[in-house]
Amino acid sequence: MTAQLIDGNALSKQLRGEVAKRAAALRERGIVPGLAVVLVGENPASQVYVRNKVKACQDSGLHSVLEQYPATLRQADLLARIDALNKDPAIHGILVQLPLPAHIDAQKVIETISPAKDVDGFHVASAGALMVGQPGFWPCTPYGCMKMLEAIGYDLKGKHAVVIGRSNIVGKPMALMLLQKNATVTICHSGTQNLKALTLQADVIVAAVGKRNVLTADMVKPGAVVIDVGMNRIPDGEPGAGKLCGDVDFSAVKEVAGWITPVPGGVGPMTITMLLVNTLEAAERG
Ligand code: GUN
């Protein structure tokens, strides 16, 4: 069996078209949805990510500002800047790119963002809202994964979903979103014994560890849906060195799975798309 691809680029294009239409409707009412992206330091990967986020805003008719600060920025100064953005009526969403330099307490920074502008969904108020099923912003990556499942018309009710990874950004919120759709959810992590015995029972597997080949073909039930959140580089000396790859052994797993997301072109573009959706929602909520 060869799995069907879930194309994150195509789905993103469709969703971003809808965002652009809703943004145009808001502009007619005199509201321009605005996102502030804050980057501290010179992490090259972060620089690429924030540039992509700002460009995606521009392409969909959202206003965006990129604020870049040196790695030596004092925490107090960053908090003061976030306070100012919280009060700025032209800004509906605030994103502070992670990781932050070691002298800055990232959780403290996140908690300073107003929950009404927390389009990353990382604030404890956003996490709590997701946990109890109240309205709030959902973290963009797991939200994008849910949209992919929705796009293939997958009914999660009563299905067994296995999430590999327990981060606050992906694994934990992913599990809560799947639970909200009535899946039976198992969260696996580095301390899990016999991961394969669990993944073999899964109807849906989300791999979000950040390590190549965490999920191999022998670990997948035929026909399962496989969502690959990983973003890794193939190391030097191996075939395809330097290329992007996910956490899933894609070429082998696609022969077993029913549906699979590729890397690149799967979850990655969906993360940015859901950031646009959250920013638009923030502007619509006013
Ligand atoms: N660093 C890696 N992914 C993300 C993300 O989704 N949001 C933020 N703010 N930083 C990140």
Short mmCIF file of C-alpha atoms and ligand atoms in Angstrom, two decimals:
data_model
loop_
_atom_site.label_atom_id
_atom_site.label_comp_id
_atom_site.label_asym_id
_atom_site.label_seq_id
_atom_site.Cartn_x
_atom_site.Cartn_y
_atom_site.Cartn_z
CA MET A 1 0.00 0.00 0.00
CA THR A 2 1.21 3.50 -0.73
CA ALA A 3 -0.07 6.21 1.57
CA GLN A 4 -1.87 9.30 0.33
CA LEU A 5 0.06 12.50 0.96
CA ILE A 6 -1.41 15.27 3.09
CA ASP A 7 -0.07 18.31 1.28
CA GLY A 8 0.61 21.12 3.76
CA ASN A 9 1.50 23.56 0.99
CA ALA A 10 -1.80 23.08 -0.86
CA LEU A 11 -3.88 23.23 2.32
CA SER A 12 -1.96 26.33 3.46
CA LYS A 13 -2.61 28.03 0.17
CA GLN A 14 -6.34 27.43 0.54
CA LEU A 15 -6.44 28.57 4.18
CA ARG A 16 -4.26 31.63 3.51
CA GLY A 17 -6.66 32.61 0.71
CA GLU A 18 -9.47 32.56 3.27
CA VAL A 19 -7.34 34.61 5.69
CA ALA A 20 -6.68 37.19 2.96
CA LYS A 21 -10.43 37.51 2.31
CA ARG A 22 -11.24 37.95 6.00
CA ALA A 23 -8.37 40.46 6.35
CA ALA A 24 -9.78 42.47 3.42
CA ALA A 25 -13.22 42.50 5.09
CA LEU A 26 -11.67 43.81 8.31
CA ARG A 27 -9.77 46.52 6.43
CA GLU A 28 -13.10 47.72 4.99
CA ARG A 29 -14.14 48.30 8.61
CA GLY A 30 -10.91 50.26 9.20
CA ILE A 31 -9.11 47.45 11.06
CA VAL A 32 -5.76 46.21 9.74
CA PRO A 33 -4.80 42.97 11.52
CA GLY A 34 -1.30 43.45 12.92
CA LEU A 35 1.35 41.01 14.17
CA ALA A 36 4.50 41.99 16.07
CA VAL A 37 7.35 39.50 15.78
CA VAL A 38 10.13 39.94 18.33
CA LEU A 39 13.53 38.33 17.81
CA VAL A 40 16.33 38.55 20.37
CA GLY A 41 19.82 37.48 19.27
CA GLU A 42 21.24 36.18 16.01
CA ASN A 43 20.17 32.51 15.93
CA PRO A 44 20.28 31.78 12.15
CA ALA A 45 17.35 29.33 12.19
CA SER A 46 15.23 31.83 14.14
CA GLN A 47 16.13 34.56 11.65
CA VAL A 48 14.80 32.41 8.81
CA TYR A 49 11.63 31.53 10.75
CA VAL A 50 10.77 35.14 11.61
CA ARG A 51 11.45 36.32 8.07
CA ASN A 52 9.04 33.65 6.78
CA LYS A 53 6.39 34.70 9.30
CA VAL A 54 6.65 38.39 8.37
CA LYS A 55 6.52 37.57 4.65
CA ALA A 56 3.47 35.33 5.11
CA CYS A 57 1.70 38.23 6.84
CA GLN A 58 2.46 40.59 3.99
CA ASP A 59 1.28 38.03 1.41
CA SER A 60 -2.10 37.69 3.17
CA GLY A 61 -2.72 41.40 3.73
CA LEU A 62 -1.79 41.47 7.42
CA HIS A 63 0.35 44.24 8.87
CA SER A 64 3.51 42.99 10.56
CA VAL A 65 6.42 44.54 12.38
CA LEU A 66 9.69 42.77 13.05
CA GLU A 67 11.58 43.96 16.11
CA GLN A 68 15.13 42.67 16.33
CA TYR A 69 17.31 43.10 19.40
CA PRO A 70 20.87 42.06 20.23
CA ALA A 71 21.45 38.95 22.38
CA THR A 72 22.61 41.28 25.17
CA LEU A 73 19.13 42.82 25.58
CA ARG A 74 18.18 43.02 29.27
CA GLN A 75 15.13 41.03 30.34
CA ALA A 76 13.57 44.14 31.89
CA ASP A 77 13.86 45.98 28.59
CA LEU A 78 12.22 43.12 26.70
CA LEU A 79 9.36 43.02 29.21
CA ALA A 80 8.89 46.79 28.85
CA ARG A 81 8.75 46.42 25.07
CA ILE A 82 6.10 43.69 25.34
CA ASP A 83 4.10 45.91 27.69
CA ALA A 84 4.14 48.64 25.04
CA LEU A 85 3.00 46.17 22.35
CA ASN A 86 0.21 44.97 24.68
CA LYS A 87 -1.09 48.56 24.70
CA ASP A 88 -0.56 49.26 20.98
CA PRO A 89 -3.96 49.25 19.21
CA ALA A 90 -2.33 48.54 15.81
CA ILE A 91 -0.98 45.22 17.13
CA HIS A 92 -3.39 42.31 17.58
CA GLY A 93 -0.86 39.50 17.95
CA ILE A 94 2.55 39.31 19.63
CA LEU A 95 5.07 36.55 18.94
CA VAL A 96 8.41 36.32 20.73
CA GLN A 97 10.58 33.88 18.80
CA LEU A 98 12.05 31.09 20.91
CA PRO A 99 14.65 30.13 22.02
CA LEU A 100 15.64 33.26 23.91
CA PRO A 101 19.19 33.90 25.19
CA ALA A 102 19.97 32.00 28.42
CA HIS A 103 19.87 35.10 30.69
CA ILE A 104 16.20 35.69 29.79
CA ASP A 105 13.41 33.70 31.49
CA ALA A 106 11.29 32.63 28.50
CA GLN A 107 8.26 31.68 30.61
CA LYS A 108 8.30 35.10 32.30
CA VAL A 109 8.40 36.75 28.85
CA ILE A 110 5.49 34.64 27.59
CA GLU A 111 3.42 35.43 30.69
CA THR A 112 3.94 39.15 30.03
CA ILE A 113 2.16 38.92 26.66
CA SER A 114 -1.52 39.77 27.02
CA PRO A 115 -3.54 36.53 26.59
CA ALA A 116 -5.73 38.47 24.10
CA LYS A 117 -2.64 38.89 21.86
CA ASP A 118 -1.03 35.49 22.56
CA VAL A 119 -1.25 34.18 18.98
CA ASP A 120 1.42 31.54 19.70
CA GLY A 121 -0.89 30.08 22.37
CA PHE A 122 1.98 29.63 24.82
CA HIS A 123 0.61 31.68 27.75
CA VAL A 124 -0.64 29.65 30.75
CA ALA A 125 -4.06 31.25 30.20
CA SER A 126 -4.11 29.89 26.63
CA ALA A 127 -2.91 26.45 27.79
CA GLY A 128 -5.57 26.46 30.52
CA ALA A 129 -8.30 27.47 28.08
CA LEU A 130 -7.37 24.58 25.79
CA MET A 131 -7.35 22.19 28.73
CA VAL A 132 -10.88 23.10 29.87
CA GLY A 133 -12.30 23.63 26.36
CA GLN A 134 -12.77 27.41 26.62
CA PRO A 135 -12.12 29.84 23.74
CA GLY A 136 -8.48 30.87 23.48
CA PHE A 137 -5.53 30.68 21.11
CA TRP A 138 -4.27 27.20 20.22
CA PRO A 139 -0.54 26.67 19.60
CA CYS A 140 0.01 26.88 15.86
CA THR A 141 1.78 23.58 15.14
CA PRO A 142 -0.72 21.17 16.75
CA TYR A 143 -3.56 23.38 15.49
CA GLY A 144 -2.15 22.93 11.97
CA CYS A 145 -2.03 19.15 12.49
CA MET A 146 -5.71 19.18 13.46
CA LYS A 147 -6.54 21.14 10.31
CA MET A 148 -4.74 18.49 8.25
CA LEU A 149 -6.83 15.73 9.83
CA GLU A 150 -9.95 17.80 9.20
CA ALA A 151 -8.92 18.33 5.57
CA ILE A 152 -8.86 14.58 4.87
CA GLY A 153 -12.24 14.23 6.59
CA TYR A 154 -10.82 12.04 9.34
CA ASP A 155 -13.26 11.34 12.20
CA LEU A 156 -11.21 10.95 15.39
CA LYS A 157 -14.09 9.69 17.55
CA GLY A 158 -13.07 6.46 19.24
CA LYS A 159 -9.78 6.27 17.35
CA HIS A 160 -6.48 5.62 19.14
CA ALA A 161 -4.07 8.50 18.68
CA VAL A 162 -0.46 8.14 19.82
CA VAL A 163 1.53 11.35 20.28
CA ILE A 164 5.29 10.89 20.49
CA GLY A 165 6.74 13.87 22.35
CA ARG A 166 5.47 15.84 25.36
CA SER A 167 6.64 19.41 24.76
CA ASN A 168 4.50 22.35 25.87
CA ILE A 169 4.55 23.66 22.28
CA VAL A 170 3.48 20.49 20.44
CA GLY A 171 3.04 17.18 22.29
CA LYS A 172 0.88 18.25 25.24
CA PRO A 173 -1.47 20.62 23.35
CA MET A 174 -1.70 18.07 20.49
CA ALA A 175 -2.92 15.42 22.93
CA LEU A 176 -5.56 17.79 24.34
CA MET A 177 -6.83 18.73 20.87
CA LEU A 178 -7.13 15.06 19.86
CA LEU A 179 -8.92 14.33 23.14
CA GLN A 180 -11.35 17.18 22.47
CA LYS A 181 -12.29 15.38 19.23
CA ASN A 182 -12.98 12.20 21.24
CA ALA A 183 -9.90 10.22 20.33
CA THR A 184 -8.34 7.88 22.89
CA VAL A 185 -4.94 9.45 23.39
CA THR A 186 -1.60 8.03 24.48
CA ILE A 187 1.36 10.36 25.07
CA CYS A 188 4.76 8.73 24.62
CA HIS A 189 8.13 10.21 25.56
CA SER A 190 11.78 9.37 26.24
CA GLY A 191 10.79 7.32 29.30
CA THR A 192 8.17 5.25 27.46
CA GLN A 193 8.78 1.50 27.52
CA ASN A 194 8.14 -0.43 24.31
CA LEU A 195 7.10 2.49 22.10
CA LYS A 196 6.56 0.11 19.18
CA ALA A 197 3.88 -1.89 21.04
CA LEU A 198 1.93 1.37 21.48
CA THR A 199 2.40 2.84 18.00
CA LEU A 200 1.33 -0.48 16.44
CA GLN A 201 -2.09 -0.01 18.10
CA ALA A 202 -2.46 3.55 16.79
CA ASP A 203 -4.92 4.74 14.16
CA VAL A 204 -3.18 8.14 14.21
CA ILE A 205 0.46 8.79 15.08
CA VAL A 206 1.92 12.26 15.61
CA ALA A 207 5.73 12.26 15.78
CA ALA A 208 7.03 15.38 17.52
CA VAL A 209 10.40 14.56 19.05
CA GLY A 210 12.97 16.34 16.87
CA LYS A 211 14.96 13.19 16.06
CA ARG A 212 15.29 11.33 12.75
CA ASN A 213 13.73 7.88 12.32
CA VAL A 214 11.84 7.91 15.61
CA LEU A 215 9.05 6.17 13.69
CA THR A 216 9.99 3.32 11.35
CA ALA A 217 7.77 1.15 9.13
CA ASP A 218 7.71 -1.80 11.55
CA MET A 219 6.08 0.50 14.16
CA VAL A 220 3.06 1.46 12.03
CA LYS A 221 -0.27 -0.34 11.65
CA PRO A 222 -1.30 -0.65 7.97
CA GLY A 223 -3.56 2.25 6.98
CA ALA A 224 -2.68 4.50 9.96
CA VAL A 225 -2.48 8.29 9.59
CA VAL A 226 1.06 9.54 10.22
CA ILE A 227 1.72 13.21 10.99
CA ASP A 228 5.38 14.21 11.05
CA VAL A 229 6.16 17.35 13.06
CA GLY A 230 9.94 16.81 13.00
CA MET A 231 12.31 19.21 11.26
CA ASN A 232 15.82 17.77 11.14
CA ARG A 233 18.81 17.86 8.80
CA ILE A 234 20.36 14.71 7.34
CA PRO A 235 23.93 14.65 8.73
CA ASP A 236 27.09 14.75 6.61
CA GLY A 237 28.22 11.44 5.18
CA GLU A 238 24.70 10.06 4.74
CA PRO A 239 22.64 9.97 1.54
CA GLY A 240 20.88 13.31 1.08
CA ALA A 241 23.22 15.06 3.55
CA GLY A 242 22.09 18.60 4.43
CA LYS A 243 18.50 18.05 3.32
CA LEU A 244 15.53 18.53 5.61
CA CYS A 245 13.85 15.46 7.04
CA GLY A 246 11.26 14.74 9.70
CA ASP A 247 11.04 12.31 12.62
CA VAL A 248 9.49 9.62 10.41
CA ASP A 249 11.35 7.24 8.09
CA PHE A 250 9.22 8.60 5.28
CA SER A 251 10.17 6.37 2.34
CA ALA A 252 9.47 3.14 4.26
CA VAL A 253 6.52 4.34 6.37
CA LYS A 254 4.63 5.62 3.32
CA GLU A 255 4.42 2.01 2.10
CA VAL A 256 2.49 1.04 5.26
CA ALA A 257 0.51 4.13 6.30
CA GLY A 258 -2.84 5.21 4.83
CA TRP A 259 -2.03 8.91 4.99
CA ILE A 260 1.25 10.68 5.66
CA THR A 261 2.60 14.23 5.81
CA PRO A 262 5.89 14.93 4.00
CA VAL A 263 8.85 16.99 5.28
CA PRO A 264 9.27 19.58 3.89
CA GLY A 265 5.81 20.63 2.67
CA GLY A 266 3.73 19.11 5.45
CA VAL A 267 3.28 20.50 8.95
CA GLY A 268 5.87 23.31 8.47
CA PRO A 269 3.78 25.62 6.25
CA MET A 270 0.70 24.84 8.36
CA THR A 271 2.38 26.28 11.47
CA ILE A 272 2.76 29.68 9.83
CA THR A 273 -0.74 29.48 8.35
CA MET A 274 -2.28 28.93 11.77
CA LEU A 275 -0.30 31.91 13.09
CA LEU A 276 -2.03 34.02 10.43
CA VAL A 277 -5.40 32.51 11.40
CA ASN A 278 -4.80 33.27 15.09
CA THR A 279 -3.70 36.84 14.33
CA LEU A 280 -6.79 37.41 12.22
CA GLU A 281 -8.99 35.98 14.99
CA ALA A 282 -7.33 38.31 17.50
CA ALA A 283 -8.14 41.27 15.25
CA GLU A 284 -11.72 40.07 14.69
CA ARG A 285 -12.26 39.65 18.45
CA GLY A 286 -11.00 43.22 18.80
N1 GUN B 1 10.51 28.56 17.96
C1 GUN B 1 10.28 27.42 17.28
N2 GUN B 1 8.96 27.32 16.99
C2 GUN B 1 8.37 28.43 17.48
C3 GUN B 1 7.03 28.89 17.48
O1 GUN B 1 6.09 28.27 16.97
N3 GUN B 1 6.83 30.09 18.08
C4 GUN B 1 7.82 30.79 18.67
N4 GUN B 1 7.53 31.94 19.24
N5 GUN B 1 9.08 30.38 18.68
C5 GUN B 1 9.34 29.21 18.10
#
